Amino acid sequence: MVSSFCWSCLTRLRQTPRSVLPSPTALSRGPAFHTSTARYAMPMKKKASQEGPARYRQAKSAKMKKKRPTDRPRPPPVGERKALRKRIVLSNPNALEVDGMQELSAETMLDSRLRGTVLALPVPMLDQLRAVQAFKPKQGWSIFRRPGTVMRRETLEMGRLFDSISGEGKDQGSVVKKIVTGPRGSGKSVHLLQAMAMAFTKKWVVFTVPDAQELVTAHTSYAPLSDEVPDLYVQNESTAALLSRTITANKEVLTGLKISQQHPALKSVVKPNTTLHDLAQIGIQDPASSWAVFQALWTELTATAAAPGLEKNFIPRPPILVTVDGLAHWMKNSEYRTADFKPVHTHDLVFVRHFLSLLQPGQGKPTLPNGGALLYATSASNSPGIYSLDVALKQVEARHAGVDPSAPEFPQVEPYSKPDPRVLEALASSKPTATREGMLELQTLGGLTRSEARGFLEYFAQSGLLRETINDEWVGEKWTLAGGGVIGELEKLGRRLRVAA
């Protein structure tokens, strides 16, 4: 079919001037299937070609962009992290002040009517307790207005015991030896703190080992005791730290006592009128002589009479309290090594050997001739599993109960268990020959009674931490949830704020 638009019509159309039409060379040579308008595309830039030898000298490897230097913060100074981890806060200004709160004193530590109440620690005594590291970071001292401790049955019994040792009765100058055990959170470390507070109240001399693990982890220097005794090792820095804690906490007592014995090893540095405080300072200033100074200080505090020629300055010595926390770490091999790279047993460290020897009965006279107490506590949260120690503690309990070691019901080690004989021997305390020296016994701390738990939780309510109506039913519920009154679990329940909607 022929189109109606004929050829003659096409010839009549007006022709466009040649100057208006684009040049054929200006059009880009793109693909024919491209749909974009070629005339509006940006013209391609010509690559700058380098002629001559410069093009061959240019590096052809990939260029790496340099990273901008980042500002890294400086690491904390040496010891700052440890100090922050062990920081002790004893006061919370946001907590309410408990009205009518009594303080721990020589009278209140004996009052049975105060059983279940919380007594505040005297403010002047806080520095002494800090010096002996009696407070632990995780004990919740920072949630109350001032530090206080609950008077439980074991606390009142210990107060009467301390009073009888310092008194005028038949128990004057007696020696008490106990190993404190119990489940986690039962208050073993706080029990030692209460003992230290009572000892400071009675003007006793307090020696403490706040963490037994620090003596066996090979973090401090050590050396053979002497060429004659190469199998025993001395820790000068740890001994100097013990002397520092002792004179800081017992400054008032040690300043009033003077030397009354002869000390050939320290003859060149000790004068006749030297006080026991100045004697301990010698070991702190010169750690190389710290062990000899400690032996001299211990001899002075356990003396019952003066040496010939030194009777003028002799004053009767006060009782001594020794506390050790974490006893299980002393019942295994330490991290120290001998010259043959064999592990050093903990009992070969003279520091540890001295305090463990106090658990044995004295030869002819008490271990502490002037009276005192030995309280060694185990730890349930940081304690190695030692089978020999478990058997030894059972034997201590049976021996104190009157069970004969040859009886069939006396605890024995299991066959093929390979126990450590040195551990069993260290706690195998026989019946003492001295009349005033007690037998080693095992004291197991349990939970608080319901009445003691109520008094403890009422203290939380008075401090503003607990907003509950405290009655017998509610206390019985929390006592059960706390595993039968475990004081550590009661503290967790008491510090939770519950606000009614």
Short mmCIF file of C-alpha atoms in Angstrom, two decimals:
data_model
loop_
_atom_site.label_atom_id
_atom_site.label_comp_id
_atom_site.label_asym_id
_atom_site.label_seq_id
_atom_site.Cartn_x
_atom_site.Cartn_y
_atom_site.Cartn_z
CA MET A 1 0.00 0.00 0.00
CA VAL A 2 1.40 3.40 -0.98
CA SER A 3 1.74 5.97 1.84
CA SER A 4 -0.25 9.15 1.65
CA PHE A 5 2.88 11.09 2.57
CA CYS A 6 4.54 11.30 -0.82
CA TRP A 7 8.07 12.14 -1.73
CA SER A 8 7.13 15.53 -3.06
CA CYS A 9 6.02 16.56 0.37
CA LEU A 10 9.40 15.75 1.85
CA THR A 11 11.13 17.97 -0.58
CA ARG A 12 9.02 20.94 0.45
CA LEU A 13 10.30 20.83 4.12
CA ARG A 14 12.56 23.68 5.17
CA GLN A 15 16.17 22.61 5.51
CA THR A 16 18.08 23.35 8.79
CA PRO A 17 21.21 25.45 8.43
CA ARG A 18 24.42 23.48 8.51
CA SER A 19 25.87 25.67 11.29
CA VAL A 20 23.15 24.64 13.71
CA LEU A 21 23.69 20.91 13.30
CA PRO A 22 26.39 19.37 15.51
CA SER A 23 29.62 18.31 13.98
CA PRO A 24 29.90 14.59 13.43
CA THR A 25 33.27 14.59 15.21
CA ALA A 26 31.74 16.15 18.38
CA LEU A 27 29.45 13.20 18.96
CA SER A 28 30.81 10.52 21.24
CA ARG A 29 31.43 7.19 19.79
CA GLY A 30 29.35 5.28 22.34
CA PRO A 31 27.59 2.02 21.85
CA ALA A 32 24.54 2.08 19.63
CA PHE A 33 22.30 0.54 22.27
CA HIS A 34 22.93 3.33 24.86
CA THR A 35 19.76 5.30 25.59
CA SER A 36 21.25 8.43 27.18
CA THR A 37 21.76 11.57 25.18
CA ALA A 38 25.33 11.69 24.03
CA ARG A 39 25.48 15.42 23.46
CA TYR A 40 24.85 16.22 27.15
CA ALA A 41 27.57 13.87 28.46
CA MET A 42 30.68 15.33 30.06
CA PRO A 43 33.62 15.23 27.71
CA MET A 44 36.33 12.80 28.74
CA LYS A 45 39.57 14.30 29.99
CA LYS A 46 42.71 13.37 28.23
CA LYS A 47 45.25 11.47 30.28
CA ALA A 48 48.41 13.39 30.88
CA SER A 49 51.06 11.43 29.14
CA GLN A 50 54.55 11.72 30.47
CA GLU A 51 57.23 11.73 27.92
CA GLY A 52 60.85 11.21 28.51
CA PRO A 53 62.79 9.33 31.22
CA ALA A 54 60.55 10.59 34.12
CA ARG A 55 57.84 8.10 33.25
CA TYR A 56 60.25 5.21 33.89
CA ARG A 57 61.41 6.57 37.27
CA GLN A 58 57.92 6.76 38.76
CA ALA A 59 57.05 4.10 41.33
CA LYS A 60 54.35 1.76 40.12
CA SER A 61 53.56 0.11 43.49
CA ALA A 62 50.31 0.81 45.33
CA LYS A 63 50.50 3.75 47.70
CA MET A 64 49.40 2.99 51.32
CA LYS A 65 47.71 5.77 53.20
CA LYS A 66 49.33 6.49 56.53
CA LYS A 67 47.08 6.03 59.55
CA ARG A 68 46.57 9.04 61.70
CA PRO A 69 48.27 8.62 65.10
CA THR A 70 45.76 7.96 67.88
CA ASP A 71 46.18 9.42 71.33
CA ARG A 72 46.56 6.53 73.76
CA PRO A 73 45.97 7.24 77.44
CA ARG A 74 48.84 6.69 79.79
CA PRO A 75 48.69 3.50 81.84
CA PRO A 76 48.02 3.98 85.55
CA PRO A 77 51.04 4.19 87.86
CA VAL A 78 52.44 1.06 89.44
CA GLY A 79 50.21 -0.14 92.26
CA GLU A 80 47.23 2.09 91.47
CA ARG A 81 45.06 -0.76 90.15
CA LYS A 82 45.79 -2.91 93.18
CA ALA A 83 45.05 0.00 95.49
CA LEU A 84 41.73 0.60 93.74
CA ARG A 85 40.87 -3.09 93.95
CA LYS A 86 41.61 -3.17 97.67
CA ARG A 87 40.10 0.22 98.48
CA ILE A 88 38.08 0.23 101.70
CA VAL A 89 35.18 2.66 102.17
CA LEU A 90 33.81 2.70 105.71
CA SER A 91 31.15 5.40 105.53
CA ASN A 92 28.17 6.27 103.37
CA PRO A 93 26.90 9.82 103.97
CA ASN A 94 23.66 9.02 102.15
CA ALA A 95 22.68 6.36 104.70
CA LEU A 96 20.60 7.33 107.70
CA GLU A 97 22.26 7.63 111.09
CA VAL A 98 20.92 5.09 113.57
CA ASP A 99 19.74 6.81 116.73
CA GLY A 100 20.88 5.32 120.03
CA MET A 101 23.50 3.05 118.45
CA GLN A 102 25.94 1.79 121.10
CA GLU A 103 29.66 1.27 120.59
CA LEU A 104 31.76 -1.80 121.19
CA SER A 105 33.49 -1.46 124.56
CA ALA A 106 34.73 -3.54 127.48
CA GLU A 107 31.20 -3.51 128.95
CA THR A 108 29.08 -4.03 125.84
CA MET A 109 31.18 -6.96 124.61
CA LEU A 110 29.98 -8.91 127.67
CA ASP A 111 26.32 -7.85 127.81
CA SER A 112 24.14 -10.78 126.75
CA ARG A 113 21.13 -8.45 126.46
CA LEU A 114 22.71 -6.98 123.33
CA ARG A 115 22.64 -10.28 121.48
CA GLY A 116 21.32 -9.69 117.97
CA THR A 117 22.01 -5.94 117.97
CA VAL A 118 24.60 -4.13 115.88
CA LEU A 119 27.31 -2.27 117.80
CA ALA A 120 29.33 0.48 116.18
CA LEU A 121 33.10 0.23 116.08
CA PRO A 122 34.77 3.11 117.97
CA VAL A 123 36.12 5.80 115.65
CA PRO A 124 39.65 5.87 117.20
CA MET A 125 39.88 2.11 116.65
CA LEU A 126 39.23 2.32 112.90
CA ASP A 127 42.81 3.37 112.18
CA GLN A 128 44.09 0.39 114.14
CA LEU A 129 41.80 -2.00 112.27
CA ARG A 130 42.85 -0.47 108.98
CA ALA A 131 46.51 -0.91 109.90
CA VAL A 132 46.09 -4.67 110.47
CA GLN A 133 43.94 -4.95 107.30
CA ALA A 134 40.96 -6.30 109.20
CA PHE A 135 38.45 -4.91 106.68
CA LYS A 136 37.83 -6.71 103.39
CA PRO A 137 36.70 -4.94 100.20
CA LYS A 138 33.60 -7.11 99.70
CA GLN A 139 32.16 -6.89 103.21
CA GLY A 140 29.65 -4.11 102.56
CA TRP A 141 31.00 -1.51 104.96
CA SER A 142 30.24 1.24 102.45
CA ILE A 143 26.45 0.97 102.65
CA PHE A 144 26.06 2.21 106.24
CA ARG A 145 26.65 5.50 107.97
CA ARG A 146 29.40 4.03 110.14
CA PRO A 147 30.90 0.54 110.45
CA GLY A 148 29.23 -1.79 112.92
CA THR A 149 29.13 -5.49 113.76
CA VAL A 150 26.35 -7.75 114.96
CA MET A 151 26.68 -9.38 118.37
CA ARG A 152 25.96 -13.05 117.80
CA ARG A 153 26.32 -15.91 120.26
CA GLU A 154 29.91 -16.70 119.22
CA THR A 155 30.87 -13.04 119.61
CA LEU A 156 29.61 -12.84 123.19
CA GLU A 157 31.38 -16.08 124.07
CA MET A 158 34.63 -14.71 122.67
CA GLY A 159 34.16 -11.48 124.64
CA ARG A 160 33.79 -13.40 127.91
CA LEU A 161 36.86 -15.45 127.00
CA PHE A 162 38.98 -12.36 126.38
CA ASP A 163 37.75 -10.80 129.60
CA SER A 164 38.71 -13.89 131.62
CA ILE A 165 42.20 -13.97 130.10
CA SER A 166 42.77 -10.33 131.04
CA GLY A 167 41.00 -10.59 134.40
CA GLU A 168 42.00 -11.67 137.85
CA GLY A 169 40.36 -15.11 137.98
CA LYS A 170 41.64 -18.61 137.52
CA ASP A 171 41.69 -18.23 133.72
CA GLN A 172 44.06 -15.29 133.83
CA GLY A 173 46.88 -15.74 131.35
CA SER A 174 45.34 -18.79 129.66
CA VAL A 175 45.88 -19.58 125.98
CA VAL A 176 43.06 -20.33 123.52
CA LYS A 177 43.71 -22.00 120.15
CA LYS A 178 40.96 -22.24 117.56
CA ILE A 179 40.60 -22.96 113.85
CA VAL A 180 37.49 -21.17 112.57
CA THR A 181 35.62 -22.86 109.71
CA GLY A 182 32.20 -22.57 108.14
CA PRO A 183 30.37 -22.15 104.83
CA ARG A 184 30.84 -19.21 102.55
CA GLY A 185 29.39 -15.98 103.93
CA SER A 186 29.10 -17.28 107.50
CA GLY A 187 31.24 -14.42 108.85
CA LYS A 188 34.64 -15.98 109.51
CA SER A 189 36.66 -12.91 108.52
CA VAL A 190 34.31 -10.63 110.45
CA HIS A 191 34.71 -12.93 113.45
CA LEU A 192 38.46 -12.29 113.29
CA LEU A 193 37.75 -8.56 113.04
CA GLN A 194 35.62 -8.73 116.18
CA ALA A 195 38.46 -10.51 117.95
CA MET A 196 40.91 -7.78 116.92
CA ALA A 197 38.52 -5.06 118.11
CA MET A 198 38.16 -6.76 121.49
CA ALA A 199 41.92 -7.21 121.76
CA PHE A 200 42.51 -3.52 121.07
CA THR A 201 39.88 -2.71 123.70
CA LYS A 202 41.77 -4.83 126.25
CA LYS A 203 45.17 -3.35 125.25
CA TRP A 204 46.52 -6.59 123.84
CA VAL A 205 49.24 -6.85 121.19
CA VAL A 206 47.79 -7.98 117.86
CA PHE A 207 49.70 -9.83 115.12
CA THR A 208 47.79 -10.47 111.92
CA VAL A 209 48.26 -12.25 108.61
CA PRO A 210 45.35 -10.80 106.61
CA ASP A 211 45.86 -13.04 103.56
CA ALA A 212 47.89 -16.22 103.88
CA GLN A 213 47.96 -16.65 100.11
CA GLU A 214 50.27 -13.67 99.61
CA LEU A 215 53.08 -15.53 101.37
CA VAL A 216 53.09 -18.55 99.02
CA THR A 217 52.54 -17.08 95.54
CA ALA A 218 56.22 -16.15 95.01
CA HIS A 219 55.42 -12.44 94.69
CA THR A 220 57.93 -11.41 97.35
CA SER A 221 61.65 -11.99 97.63
CA TYR A 222 63.05 -14.95 99.55
CA ALA A 223 66.43 -16.37 100.44
CA PRO A 224 67.93 -19.25 102.44
CA LEU A 225 67.90 -18.57 106.15
CA SER A 226 71.65 -19.18 106.49
CA ASP A 227 74.47 -21.27 105.10
CA GLU A 228 74.05 -23.69 107.99
CA VAL A 229 70.31 -24.10 107.32
CA PRO A 230 69.86 -23.94 103.52
CA ASP A 231 66.55 -25.83 103.58
CA LEU A 232 64.66 -23.02 105.35
CA TYR A 233 63.80 -19.78 103.61
CA VAL A 234 63.17 -16.29 104.95
CA GLN A 235 60.91 -13.63 103.39
CA ASN A 236 62.34 -10.30 104.45
CA GLU A 237 59.78 -8.05 102.77
CA SER A 238 56.81 -9.95 104.19
CA THR A 239 58.37 -9.88 107.65
CA ALA A 240 58.98 -6.14 107.40
CA ALA A 241 55.34 -5.66 106.36
CA LEU A 242 54.23 -7.65 109.42
CA LEU A 243 56.36 -5.43 111.67
CA SER A 244 54.89 -2.32 110.04
CA ARG A 245 51.33 -3.48 110.65
CA THR A 246 52.15 -4.41 114.22
CA ILE A 247 53.75 -1.15 115.34
CA THR A 248 51.12 0.98 113.57
CA ALA A 249 48.23 -0.77 115.28
CA ASN A 250 49.91 -1.32 118.68
CA LYS A 251 51.88 1.91 118.93
CA GLU A 252 50.47 2.88 122.32
CA VAL A 253 51.34 -0.47 123.93
CA LEU A 254 54.75 -0.98 122.33
CA THR A 255 55.91 2.54 123.13
CA GLY A 256 55.45 1.89 126.84
CA LEU A 257 57.51 -1.34 126.86
CA LYS A 258 61.31 -1.44 126.86
CA ILE A 259 63.84 -4.15 126.11
CA SER A 260 64.37 -6.61 128.96
CA GLN A 261 66.25 -9.46 127.24
CA GLN A 262 69.64 -9.99 125.65
CA HIS A 263 69.74 -10.11 121.84
CA PRO A 264 73.22 -11.10 120.59
CA ALA A 265 72.18 -10.87 116.93
CA LEU A 266 71.18 -7.21 117.38
CA LYS A 267 73.74 -6.18 119.97
CA SER A 268 75.28 -3.49 117.77
CA VAL A 269 72.00 -1.67 117.01
CA VAL A 270 69.95 -2.14 120.19
CA LYS A 271 70.47 0.02 123.27
CA PRO A 272 69.30 -0.87 126.80
CA ASN A 273 66.57 1.80 126.91
CA THR A 274 65.18 1.02 123.46
CA THR A 275 61.41 0.65 123.34
CA LEU A 276 59.78 -2.23 121.51
CA HIS A 277 58.37 0.27 119.03
CA ASP A 278 61.87 1.47 118.14
CA LEU A 279 63.07 -2.12 118.00
CA ALA A 280 60.49 -2.98 115.34
CA GLN A 281 61.42 0.16 113.41
CA ILE A 282 64.90 -1.28 112.87
CA GLY A 283 63.46 -4.23 110.96
CA ILE A 284 61.28 -1.95 108.83
CA GLN A 285 64.14 0.36 107.87
CA ASP A 286 66.48 -2.56 107.15
CA PRO A 287 64.48 -5.50 105.73
CA ALA A 288 67.63 -7.66 105.68
CA SER A 289 67.46 -7.82 109.48
CA SER A 290 63.66 -7.99 109.71
CA TRP A 291 63.54 -11.66 110.71
CA ALA A 292 66.08 -11.22 113.49
CA VAL A 293 64.14 -8.16 114.71
CA PHE A 294 60.87 -10.09 114.66
CA GLN A 295 62.41 -12.90 116.71
CA ALA A 296 63.68 -10.33 119.22
CA LEU A 297 60.27 -8.66 119.40
CA TRP A 298 58.53 -11.99 119.95
CA THR A 299 61.02 -12.91 122.68
CA GLU A 300 60.32 -9.62 124.43
CA LEU A 301 56.54 -9.99 124.29
CA THR A 302 56.61 -13.58 125.57
CA ALA A 303 59.05 -12.88 128.40
CA THR A 304 57.84 -13.38 131.97
CA ALA A 305 60.92 -11.94 133.70
CA ALA A 306 63.81 -9.67 132.81
CA ALA A 307 67.33 -10.82 132.04
CA PRO A 308 70.05 -10.15 134.65
CA GLY A 309 70.94 -6.48 134.64
CA LEU A 310 67.77 -5.32 132.88
CA GLU A 311 65.26 -5.63 135.72
CA LYS A 312 64.83 -1.87 136.00
CA ASN A 313 62.88 -1.43 132.79
CA PHE A 314 60.78 -4.58 132.96
CA ILE A 315 56.99 -4.23 132.81
CA PRO A 316 54.65 -7.25 132.65
CA ARG A 317 53.82 -8.06 129.05
CA PRO A 318 50.21 -7.98 127.81
CA PRO A 319 48.46 -10.96 126.17
CA ILE A 320 48.90 -11.56 122.44
CA LEU A 321 46.30 -12.17 119.74
CA VAL A 322 47.40 -13.86 116.50
CA THR A 323 44.98 -14.08 113.57
CA VAL A 324 45.53 -15.78 110.22
CA ASP A 325 42.99 -15.72 107.39
CA GLY A 326 43.13 -18.32 104.61
CA LEU A 327 44.88 -21.15 106.45
CA ALA A 328 44.48 -23.67 103.61
CA HIS A 329 47.11 -21.90 101.49
CA TRP A 330 49.74 -22.90 104.05
CA MET A 331 49.05 -26.61 103.62
CA LYS A 332 50.63 -27.26 100.23
CA ASN A 333 53.71 -26.57 98.16
CA SER A 334 54.40 -22.91 97.52
CA GLU A 335 55.28 -21.29 94.20
CA TYR A 336 58.87 -20.76 95.35
CA ARG A 337 61.65 -22.96 94.01
CA THR A 338 64.86 -24.31 95.43
CA ALA A 339 68.25 -24.04 93.75
CA ASP A 340 67.46 -27.38 92.06
CA PHE A 341 64.13 -25.94 90.83
CA LYS A 342 62.10 -28.12 93.13
CA PRO A 343 58.99 -26.67 94.80
CA VAL A 344 59.47 -25.31 98.31
CA HIS A 345 56.95 -26.63 100.78
CA THR A 346 55.12 -23.89 102.64
CA HIS A 347 56.27 -25.27 105.98
CA ASP A 348 59.87 -24.59 104.95
CA LEU A 349 59.21 -20.84 105.04
CA VAL A 350 60.27 -19.62 108.48
CA PHE A 351 57.45 -17.05 108.54
CA VAL A 352 54.83 -19.76 108.10
CA ARG A 353 56.65 -22.27 110.29
CA HIS A 354 56.67 -19.85 113.23
CA PHE A 355 52.92 -19.26 113.22
CA LEU A 356 52.09 -22.92 112.63
CA SER A 357 54.34 -23.96 115.51
CA LEU A 358 52.16 -21.93 117.87
CA LEU A 359 49.37 -24.47 117.37
CA GLN A 360 51.51 -27.13 119.01
CA PRO A 361 51.62 -27.30 122.82
CA GLY A 362 54.54 -25.56 124.50
CA GLN A 363 57.38 -27.50 126.03
CA GLY A 364 57.13 -27.03 129.79
CA LYS A 365 55.37 -23.66 129.48
CA PRO A 366 52.50 -22.29 127.37
CA THR A 367 53.11 -21.12 123.83
CA LEU A 368 52.04 -17.65 124.96
CA PRO A 369 53.30 -17.41 128.56
CA ASN A 370 51.43 -14.15 129.18
CA GLY A 371 48.18 -15.47 127.78
CA GLY A 372 46.39 -14.77 124.55
CA ALA A 373 44.49 -16.35 121.70
CA LEU A 374 45.30 -17.94 118.35
CA LEU A 375 42.50 -17.68 115.78
CA TYR A 376 43.23 -19.22 112.39
CA ALA A 377 40.39 -19.13 109.83
CA THR A 378 39.82 -21.01 106.62
CA SER A 379 38.25 -19.48 103.53
CA ALA A 380 35.35 -20.94 101.59
CA SER A 381 35.51 -18.52 98.65
CA ASN A 382 39.25 -18.66 97.94
CA SER A 383 40.61 -21.95 99.17
CA PRO A 384 42.44 -24.80 97.41
CA GLY A 385 41.00 -28.26 97.82
CA ILE A 386 43.45 -30.12 100.06
CA TYR A 387 42.47 -33.59 101.20
CA SER A 388 45.10 -33.75 103.95
CA LEU A 389 43.71 -30.58 105.55
CA ASP A 390 40.15 -31.92 105.51
CA VAL A 391 41.26 -35.07 107.33
CA ALA A 392 43.41 -33.08 109.77
CA LEU A 393 40.46 -30.82 110.70
CA LYS A 394 38.27 -33.86 111.35
CA GLN A 395 41.00 -35.30 113.57
CA VAL A 396 41.25 -32.00 115.48
CA GLU A 397 37.51 -32.08 116.13
CA ALA A 398 37.58 -35.71 117.24
CA ARG A 399 40.63 -35.21 119.44
CA HIS A 400 39.01 -32.23 121.17
CA ALA A 401 35.85 -34.32 121.70
CA GLY A 402 37.90 -36.89 123.62
CA VAL A 403 38.15 -39.59 120.96
CA ASP A 404 41.30 -41.64 121.34
CA PRO A 405 43.49 -41.68 118.19
CA SER A 406 43.66 -45.48 118.41
CA ALA A 407 39.88 -45.86 118.50
CA PRO A 408 38.15 -47.18 115.36
CA GLU A 409 35.87 -44.11 115.15
CA PHE A 410 38.86 -41.75 114.96
CA PRO A 411 39.07 -40.26 111.42
CA GLN A 412 41.80 -41.81 109.30
CA VAL A 413 43.07 -41.18 105.80
CA GLU A 414 41.72 -43.37 103.04
CA PRO A 415 44.00 -46.01 101.50
CA TYR A 416 45.98 -44.93 98.41
CA SER A 417 45.02 -41.28 98.98
CA LYS A 418 48.65 -40.12 99.38
CA PRO A 419 48.14 -37.53 102.13
CA ASP A 420 50.74 -34.95 103.04
CA PRO A 421 52.27 -36.12 106.35
CA ARG A 422 53.54 -32.62 107.14
CA VAL A 423 50.00 -31.24 107.13
CA LEU A 424 48.73 -34.00 109.41
CA GLU A 425 51.67 -33.48 111.76
CA ALA A 426 51.20 -29.69 111.89
CA LEU A 427 47.65 -30.02 113.25
CA ALA A 428 48.23 -33.15 115.33
CA SER A 429 48.20 -31.23 118.59
CA SER A 430 48.48 -33.49 121.61
CA LYS A 431 47.17 -32.64 125.04
CA PRO A 432 49.22 -29.74 126.45
CA THR A 433 51.24 -30.19 129.61
CA ALA A 434 50.84 -26.59 130.83
CA THR A 435 47.73 -25.98 132.89
CA ARG A 436 46.86 -22.61 131.37
CA GLU A 437 47.23 -23.74 127.77
CA GLY A 438 44.12 -24.93 125.98
CA MET A 439 43.89 -27.68 123.42
CA LEU A 440 43.52 -26.92 119.74
CA GLU A 441 39.82 -26.95 118.84
CA LEU A 442 37.68 -26.50 115.77
CA GLN A 443 34.99 -23.80 115.77
CA THR A 444 32.40 -24.01 113.00
CA LEU A 445 30.38 -20.87 112.33
CA GLY A 446 26.85 -21.38 111.04
CA GLY A 447 23.96 -19.05 110.44
CA LEU A 448 22.34 -16.55 112.78
CA THR A 449 19.35 -17.51 114.84
CA ARG A 450 15.97 -16.02 113.94
CA SER A 451 16.18 -13.45 116.73
CA GLU A 452 19.71 -12.44 115.70
CA ALA A 453 18.62 -12.23 112.05
CA ARG A 454 15.72 -9.95 113.03
CA GLY A 455 18.03 -7.57 114.87
CA PHE A 456 20.41 -7.57 111.93
CA LEU A 457 17.66 -6.75 109.40
CA GLU A 458 16.20 -4.08 111.67
CA TYR A 459 19.56 -2.33 111.44
CA PHE A 460 19.14 -2.23 107.64
CA ALA A 461 15.69 -0.68 108.05
CA GLN A 462 16.98 1.93 110.50
CA SER A 463 19.76 2.82 108.03
CA GLY A 464 17.21 3.45 105.28
CA LEU A 465 18.21 0.48 103.13
CA LEU A 466 15.14 -1.66 103.76
CA ARG A 467 11.56 -0.46 103.39
CA GLU A 468 9.61 -3.40 104.66
CA THR A 469 7.44 -4.16 107.63
CA ILE A 470 9.70 -6.40 109.69
CA ASN A 471 7.72 -9.08 111.52
CA ASP A 472 8.32 -12.69 112.49
CA GLU A 473 6.76 -14.05 109.30
CA TRP A 474 8.85 -11.84 107.03
CA VAL A 475 12.05 -12.54 108.98
CA GLY A 476 11.37 -16.29 108.85
CA GLU A 477 11.02 -16.10 105.08
CA LYS A 478 14.32 -14.24 104.64
CA TRP A 479 16.03 -16.50 107.20
CA THR A 480 15.05 -19.52 105.09
CA LEU A 481 16.10 -17.88 101.82
CA ALA A 482 19.49 -17.11 103.41
CA GLY A 483 20.26 -20.79 103.95
CA GLY A 484 19.39 -20.87 107.63
CA GLY A 485 20.56 -17.38 108.56
CA VAL A 486 23.90 -17.19 106.72
CA ILE A 487 24.86 -13.60 107.43
CA GLY A 488 26.39 -13.00 104.00
CA GLU A 489 23.14 -13.99 102.30
CA LEU A 490 21.09 -11.92 104.74
CA GLU A 491 23.17 -8.90 103.79
CA LYS A 492 22.38 -9.43 100.11
CA LEU A 493 18.66 -9.59 100.91
CA GLY A 494 18.78 -6.59 103.22
CA ARG A 495 20.54 -4.21 100.85
CA ARG A 496 17.89 -4.53 98.10
CA LEU A 497 15.61 -1.51 98.09
CA ARG A 498 11.94 -2.29 97.58
CA VAL A 499 9.71 0.71 97.07
CA ALA A 500 5.94 0.18 96.95
CA ALA A 501 4.30 1.40 93.75
#
